[in-house]
Coordinates of C-alpha atoms in Angstrom, one line a residue:
M29 CA -32.1 18.4 8.9
V30 CA -30.7 16.5 5.9
Q31 CA -33.1 16.8 3.0
L32 CA -31.1 15.6 0.0
W33 CA -28.6 12.9 -0.6
A34 CA -26.3 13.1 -3.7
G35 CA -24.6 9.8 -4.8
I36 CA -21.6 10.1 -7.1
D37 CA -20.5 7.1 -9.2
A38 CA -16.9 8.4 -9.8
G39 CA -14.8 7.9 -12.9
K40 CA -11.7 9.2 -14.6
A41 CA -13.3 11.3 -17.3
H42 CA -16.9 11.6 -16.1
H43 CA -18.9 11.2 -12.9
H44 CA -22.6 10.4 -12.6
C45 CA -24.6 12.1 -9.9
V46 CA -28.0 11.1 -8.7
V47 CA -29.8 13.2 -6.0
I48 CA -32.7 11.8 -4.0
D49 CA -34.9 13.3 -1.2
A50 CA -35.9 11.8 2.1
D51 CA -38.5 9.5 0.5
G52 CA -36.0 8.2 -2.0
N53 CA -37.5 10.1 -5.0
R54 CA -35.0 10.9 -7.7
L55 CA -34.6 14.6 -8.2
L56 CA -31.6 14.7 -10.5
S57 CA -29.6 12.3 -12.6
Q58 CA -26.7 13.8 -14.5
R59 CA -23.5 12.8 -16.1
V60 CA -20.8 15.4 -15.4
P61 CA -17.3 15.8 -17.0
N62 CA -14.5 15.7 -14.6
D63 CA -13.6 19.4 -15.1
E64 CA -13.8 22.2 -12.6
P65 CA -16.5 24.4 -14.4
A66 CA -18.8 21.4 -14.9
L67 CA -18.3 20.3 -11.3
F68 CA -19.0 23.9 -10.0
Q69 CA -22.2 23.9 -12.1
L70 CA -23.2 20.5 -10.5
L71 CA -22.6 21.8 -7.0
A72 CA -24.6 25.0 -7.7
G73 CA -27.5 22.9 -9.1
V74 CA -27.7 20.5 -6.2
L75 CA -27.5 23.4 -3.7
E76 CA -30.3 25.1 -5.5
L77 CA -32.4 21.9 -5.3
A78 CA -31.7 21.8 -1.5
D79 CA -32.9 25.4 -1.1
G80 CA -30.9 26.0 2.0
D81 CA -31.2 22.5 3.5
E82 CA -28.2 20.3 4.2
V83 CA -26.9 18.0 1.4
V84 CA -25.0 14.8 2.1
W85 CA -22.7 13.7 -0.7
A86 CA -21.5 10.1 -1.1
T87 CA -18.9 8.5 -3.4
D88 CA -17.5 5.1 -4.1
L89 CA -13.9 6.3 -4.5
N90 CA -11.8 8.3 -2.0
H91 CA -8.9 9.3 -4.3
G92 CA -7.8 9.1 -7.9
G93 CA -10.4 10.3 -10.4
P94 CA -12.7 12.1 -7.9
A95 CA -9.8 14.0 -6.2
L96 CA -10.9 17.3 -7.9
L97 CA -14.5 16.8 -6.9
I98 CA -13.6 15.9 -3.3
A99 CA -11.4 19.0 -3.0
L100 CA -14.2 21.2 -4.4
L101 CA -16.8 19.8 -2.0
V102 CA -14.5 20.0 1.0
G103 CA -13.6 23.6 0.0
H104 CA -17.3 24.5 0.1
G105 CA -18.0 22.9 3.4
Q106 CA -20.0 19.9 2.1
N107 CA -20.4 16.6 4.0
I108 CA -19.0 13.6 2.1
L109 CA -19.4 9.9 2.9
Y110 CA -17.3 7.1 1.5
I111 CA -19.0 3.9 0.4
P112 CA -16.5 1.3 -0.8
G113 CA -17.1 -0.1 -4.3
R114 CA -17.5 -3.6 -2.9
T115 CA -20.3 -2.4 -0.7
V116 CA -22.1 -0.8 -3.6
H117 CA -21.7 -4.0 -5.7
H118 CA -23.4 -6.1 -3.0
A119 CA -26.0 -3.5 -2.2
S120 CA -27.0 -3.3 -5.9
K121 CA -28.3 -6.9 -5.7
I122 CA -31.3 -5.8 -3.5
Y123 CA -32.5 -3.2 -6.0
R124 CA -34.8 -3.9 -8.9
G125 CA -33.3 -4.9 -12.2
E126 CA -30.2 -6.9 -13.1
G127 CA -28.6 -4.3 -15.4
K128 CA -25.6 -2.2 -14.3
T129 CA -25.3 1.4 -15.3
D130 CA -23.5 4.4 -13.8
A131 CA -26.9 6.0 -13.1
K132 CA -28.0 2.9 -11.1
D133 CA -24.8 2.8 -9.2
A134 CA -25.1 6.5 -8.3
A135 CA -28.7 5.9 -7.2
V136 CA -27.6 3.0 -5.0
I137 CA -24.8 5.1 -3.5
A138 CA -27.3 7.9 -2.7
D139 CA -29.9 5.6 -1.2
Q140 CA -27.3 3.8 0.9
A141 CA -26.1 7.1 2.3
R142 CA -29.7 8.0 3.1
M143 CA -30.4 4.8 5.0
R144 CA -27.1 3.8 6.7
T145 CA -25.6 5.5 9.7
D146 CA -22.3 3.5 9.8
L147 CA -20.6 5.0 6.7
Q148 CA -17.2 6.6 7.1
P149 CA -17.0 10.4 6.6
L150 CA -14.5 11.3 3.9
R151 CA -12.0 14.1 4.5
A152 CA -9.4 15.4 2.1
G153 CA -5.9 14.5 3.4
D154 CA -3.5 17.4 4.3
E155 CA -1.0 18.5 1.8
I156 CA 1.9 16.5 3.3
S157 CA -0.1 13.2 3.7
T158 CA -1.5 13.5 0.1
G159 CA 2.1 14.0 -1.2
L160 CA 3.3 11.0 0.8
R161 CA 0.5 8.9 -0.6
L162 CA 1.5 9.7 -4.1
L163 CA 5.2 9.1 -3.4
T164 CA 4.7 5.8 -1.7
A165 CA 2.3 4.6 -4.5
R166 CA 5.0 5.5 -7.0
R167 CA 7.6 3.7 -4.9
A168 CA 5.4 0.6 -4.7
D169 CA 5.0 0.6 -8.5
K170 CA 8.7 0.9 -9.0
A171 CA 9.4 -1.8 -6.5
A172 CA 7.0 -4.2 -8.2
D173 CA 8.7 -3.4 -11.6
R174 CA 12.0 -4.2 -10.1
V175 CA 10.8 -7.6 -8.7
R176 CA 9.4 -8.5 -12.1
A177 CA 12.6 -7.5 -13.9
I178 CA 14.7 -9.6 -11.5
N179 CA 12.4 -12.6 -12.0
R180 CA 12.6 -12.3 -15.7
L181 CA 16.4 -12.0 -15.5
Q182 CA 16.6 -15.1 -13.3
A183 CA 14.4 -17.0 -15.8
Q184 CA 16.3 -15.9 -18.8
L185 CA 19.9 -16.6 -17.7
P186 CA 19.4 -20.4 -17.3
E187 CA 18.3 -20.5 -20.9
Y188 CA 22.0 -20.3 -22.0
F189 CA 24.2 -19.9 -18.9
P190 CA 22.7 -21.5 -15.7
A191 CA 25.9 -21.5 -13.7
L192 CA 26.0 -17.7 -13.9
E193 CA 22.4 -17.4 -12.6
R194 CA 23.3 -19.6 -9.6
A195 CA 26.5 -17.6 -8.8
F196 CA 24.8 -14.4 -7.6
D197 CA 21.8 -13.0 -5.9
Y198 CA 20.8 -10.3 -8.4
S199 CA 18.4 -8.7 -6.0
R200 CA 21.3 -7.7 -3.8
S201 CA 24.5 -7.5 -5.8
K202 CA 24.9 -4.3 -7.9
A203 CA 28.3 -5.5 -9.1
A204 CA 26.8 -8.7 -10.5
L205 CA 24.1 -6.7 -12.4
L206 CA 26.8 -4.3 -13.7
S207 CA 28.9 -7.2 -14.9
L208 CA 25.9 -8.5 -16.9
T209 CA 25.8 -5.3 -18.9
K210 CA 29.2 -6.2 -20.5
H211 CA 30.2 -9.8 -19.6
R212 CA 27.4 -12.3 -19.7
T213 CA 28.4 -15.3 -21.8
P214 CA 30.8 -18.2 -20.9
D215 CA 33.2 -17.6 -23.7
G216 CA 33.1 -13.8 -23.3
I217 CA 33.9 -14.0 -19.6
R218 CA 36.8 -16.4 -20.2
R219 CA 38.3 -14.2 -22.8
A220 CA 38.0 -11.1 -20.6
G221 CA 39.6 -12.9 -17.6
E222 CA 39.3 -12.2 -13.9
A223 CA 41.8 -9.3 -13.8
R224 CA 40.1 -7.3 -16.6
I225 CA 36.6 -7.8 -15.2
H226 CA 37.7 -6.8 -11.7
A227 CA 39.4 -3.6 -13.1
W228 CA 36.3 -2.7 -15.1
L229 CA 33.9 -3.2 -12.2
K230 CA 36.2 -1.2 -9.9
K231 CA 36.4 1.6 -12.4
N232 CA 32.6 1.8 -12.4
G233 CA 32.4 2.0 -8.7
A234 CA 31.2 -1.5 -7.9
R235 CA 31.8 -3.0 -4.5
S236 CA 33.2 -6.5 -4.0
S237 CA 34.4 -6.3 -7.6
A238 CA 37.2 -8.9 -7.0
A239 CA 34.8 -11.5 -5.6
V240 CA 32.3 -10.9 -8.3
A241 CA 34.9 -11.3 -11.0
A242 CA 36.2 -14.5 -9.5
A243 CA 32.8 -16.0 -9.2
A244 CA 31.9 -15.1 -12.8
V245 CA 35.1 -16.6 -14.2
E246 CA 34.5 -19.8 -12.1
A247 CA 31.0 -20.1 -13.5
A248 CA 32.4 -19.6 -17.1
K249 CA 35.0 -22.3 -16.6
S250 CA 32.2 -24.8 -15.8
Q251 CA 30.5 -24.4 -19.2
H252 CA 32.1 -24.7 -22.7
T253 CA 28.9 -25.5 -24.6
T254 CA 27.3 -22.8 -26.6
V255 CA 23.5 -23.0 -26.3
P256 CA 21.4 -22.2 -29.5
A257 CA 20.3 -18.5 -29.7
Q258 CA 22.8 -17.5 -27.0
H259 CA 23.3 -14.2 -28.7
V260 CA 19.6 -13.5 -28.5
G261 CA 19.5 -14.5 -24.8
E262 CA 22.5 -12.4 -23.8
G263 CA 20.9 -9.3 -25.4
I264 CA 17.8 -9.7 -23.3
V265 CA 19.8 -10.3 -20.2
A266 CA 21.9 -7.1 -20.8
A267 CA 18.7 -5.1 -21.2
L268 CA 17.1 -6.5 -18.1
A269 CA 20.3 -5.8 -16.1
R270 CA 20.3 -2.2 -17.2
E271 CA 16.6 -1.9 -16.4
I272 CA 17.2 -3.2 -12.9
L273 CA 20.1 -0.8 -12.3
I274 CA 17.9 2.2 -13.4
L275 CA 15.1 1.0 -11.2
N276 CA 17.5 0.8 -8.2
E277 CA 18.5 4.4 -8.8
E278 CA 14.9 5.6 -9.1
L279 CA 14.0 3.8 -5.9
A280 CA 16.9 5.4 -4.1
K281 CA 15.8 8.8 -5.3
L282 CA 12.2 8.1 -4.2
D283 CA 13.4 7.0 -0.8
A284 CA 15.3 10.2 -0.4
L285 CA 12.3 12.3 -1.3
I286 CA 10.1 10.3 1.1
R287 CA 12.6 10.8 3.9
D288 CA 12.6 14.5 3.3
K289 CA 8.9 14.8 2.9
V290 CA 7.9 12.7 5.9
T291 CA 9.9 14.9 8.3
E292 CA 7.5 17.8 7.6
H293 CA 4.5 16.1 9.1
Q294 CA 3.5 16.8 12.7
H295 CA 3.1 13.0 13.6
T296 CA 6.4 11.9 12.2
Q297 CA 8.3 12.1 15.5
V298 CA 5.7 10.0 17.2
L299 CA 5.7 7.4 14.4
L300 CA 9.4 7.1 14.1
S301 CA 9.8 6.6 17.9
M302 CA 7.7 3.4 17.5
P303 CA 10.0 0.4 17.1
G304 CA 9.7 -1.0 13.6
F305 CA 8.7 2.2 11.9
G306 CA 11.1 3.8 9.5
P307 CA 10.6 6.7 7.1
V308 CA 8.9 4.6 4.3
L309 CA 6.5 2.8 6.6
A310 CA 5.7 6.1 8.4
A311 CA 5.0 7.7 5.0
E312 CA 2.7 4.8 4.0
F313 CA 0.8 5.1 7.3
L314 CA 0.3 8.8 6.9
G315 CA -0.6 8.5 3.2
A316 CA -3.2 5.8 3.9
T317 CA -4.8 7.6 6.9
G318 CA -4.6 11.2 5.6
G319 CA -2.7 12.1 8.7
D320 CA -5.8 12.3 10.8
L321 CA -7.0 9.4 13.0
T322 CA -9.9 11.3 14.5
V323 CA -12.0 10.2 11.6
F324 CA -11.9 6.6 12.9
Q325 CA -13.3 7.7 16.3
S326 CA -11.8 4.9 18.3
A327 CA -8.9 2.4 18.3
D328 CA -11.4 -0.5 17.8
R329 CA -13.0 1.2 14.7
F330 CA -9.5 1.8 13.4
A331 CA -8.6 -1.8 14.0
G332 CA -11.6 -2.9 12.0
V333 CA -10.5 -0.7 9.0
V334 CA -7.0 -2.1 9.2
G335 CA -8.3 -5.7 9.3
L336 CA -7.1 -6.5 12.8
A337 CA -10.5 -6.9 14.5
P338 CA -11.9 -10.4 14.2
A339 CA -15.4 -10.6 12.7
P340 CA -17.9 -12.9 14.5
R341 CA -19.6 -15.7 12.6
D342 CA -22.2 -17.0 15.0
S343 CA -25.4 -18.9 14.2
G344 CA -27.8 -20.8 16.4
K345 CA -25.9 -22.6 19.2
I346 CA -22.6 -21.7 17.7
S347 CA -21.1 -18.7 19.4
G348 CA -17.6 -17.2 19.8
N349 CA -16.8 -18.2 16.2
H350 CA -14.5 -15.5 14.8
H351 CA -12.7 -15.1 11.5
R352 CA -10.5 -12.6 9.7
P353 CA -12.5 -9.8 8.0
R354 CA -12.7 -9.8 4.3
R355 CA -13.0 -6.0 3.8
Y356 CA -10.1 -3.9 5.2
D357 CA -7.4 -1.5 4.1
R358 CA -4.6 -3.7 2.8
R359 CA -2.1 -0.9 2.8
L360 CA -2.5 -0.3 6.5
L361 CA -2.4 -4.0 7.3
R362 CA 0.9 -4.2 5.4
V363 CA 2.3 -1.3 7.4
F364 CA 1.5 -2.9 10.8
Y365 CA 2.6 -6.4 9.7
L366 CA 5.9 -5.2 8.3
S367 CA 6.6 -2.9 11.2
G368 CA 5.8 -5.7 13.6
L369 CA 8.3 -8.0 11.8
S370 CA 11.0 -5.3 12.1
A371 CA 10.2 -4.7 15.8
L372 CA 10.9 -8.4 16.6
K373 CA 14.6 -7.7 16.0
S374 CA 14.8 -4.4 17.9
C375 CA 12.0 -4.3 20.5
P376 CA 12.2 -6.7 23.5
A377 CA 8.5 -6.0 24.4
S378 CA 7.3 -6.9 20.9
R379 CA 9.6 -10.0 20.9
G380 CA 8.3 -11.1 24.2
Y381 CA 4.6 -10.7 23.2
Y382 CA 5.2 -12.6 20.0
D383 CA 7.0 -15.5 21.9
R384 CA 4.1 -15.7 24.4
K385 CA 1.6 -16.1 21.5
R386 CA 3.7 -18.8 19.9
I387 CA 3.9 -20.7 23.3
E388 CA 0.1 -20.5 23.5
G389 CA 0.0 -22.5 20.2
K390 CA -0.6 -19.7 17.7
S391 CA 0.9 -19.9 14.2
H392 CA 3.5 -17.4 13.1
I393 CA 0.9 -15.4 11.2
Q394 CA -1.7 -15.5 14.0
A395 CA 1.0 -14.3 16.5
M396 CA 2.1 -11.5 14.1
L397 CA -1.5 -10.3 13.7
S398 CA -2.0 -10.4 17.5
L399 CA 1.2 -8.3 17.9
A400 CA 0.1 -5.9 15.2
R401 CA -3.2 -5.3 17.0
R402 CA -1.4 -4.7 20.3
R403 CA 1.0 -2.2 18.5
L404 CA -2.0 -0.5 16.9
N405 CA -3.5 0.2 20.3
V406 CA -0.2 1.6 21.5
L407 CA 0.2 3.8 18.4
W408 CA -3.3 5.1 18.7
A409 CA -2.7 6.2 22.2
M410 CA 0.6 7.8 21.3
L411 CA -0.9 9.8 18.4
R412 CA -3.9 10.8 20.5
D413 CA -1.8 12.1 23.3
G414 CA 1.1 13.3 21.2
T415 CA 3.7 11.3 23.1
T416 CA 6.6 9.3 21.8
Y417 CA 7.2 5.7 22.5
S418 CA 9.0 4.8 25.8
P419 CA 9.6 1.2 26.6
A420 CA 8.2 -0.2 29.8
P421 CA 10.9 -0.3 32.5
T422 CA 12.3 -3.8 33.1
Q423 CA 11.5 -5.1 36.6
E424 CA 14.4 -6.3 38.7
P425 CA 13.9 -9.8 40.1
R426 CA 13.0 -9.8 43.8
L427 CA 15.3 -11.6 46.2
A428 CA 13.7 -14.1 48.5
S429 CA 13.6 -12.7 52.1

């Protein structure tokens, strides 16, 4: 029988632990540094309080700051529950007092773990899945930095040279970005000339160097006015162009690392056989789930975590009123949504299902969410049985007898 519940309000430098018994009495309230000796001491103290009985631990974070604590508890065979921070925030309102402290949050976490039976058990991800989570998080940060830098570049160029900003798609053209590191003003581009720009771009390994040089010179010929502070603007543009080129290289290296790492996981072959899944989306899926779907118990429970199970909102005579859930894992929803979009181009079954939903009157997003839920059920069965995807055989039309 469980006799003690330990709630952990997790942080980066310190955690706060509150231990309660079956009656809700507080037996321990302690602030603990996020260091291994202090965490070992906490574990030993709580187990001593339990005196051989089972202890259930609960925390409001499942990665990041409490990673060391989680690894330590898992390594010592302790049961850990995960209570999302949003749940703790709303639950705190039913407890006495309006103040917010780490000790109160830890006590709420412990008490919720004592009373509730629907909390998700927390398991440390395997080595490969944890590595993929770190790599994909790093990639997401770098991709966001790249988008911001491109937006700044496209906002800065019109300040002194709007024709050059319209001439290229800087999110796609490496040659255009490379050109901005040396030729970025109307008079400078005219002086250099098309032939010289083309030769310089070709020497630096840019593709479509002739077309880029021609488009840049054409833009320069359309503007002969020098805008005030052009020399300041061109310096900022050059720095942004170099920043984007560096980010492109870093993203390419991360993609290569992810492709190599994801092949080491046991579920990769199954995931990559699913239309719409590539190495990056497969890595994001494994990183978000920890590589083990058994913790979700069923496809319906997993769909609820992903955000693909509609939540009822019935009251009185109103029934059958469903809406999108507010609490779900946005990383997993993104994986299923993007893989569904990609599958529309390569998978006839996905395309046909999407078209049927549109004919039924659903919007694009509604149809995509329906498709994502259907694909989730298929992927769940594939991972459960360890089978790769095989498209349903097309039925030959029957001839009238």
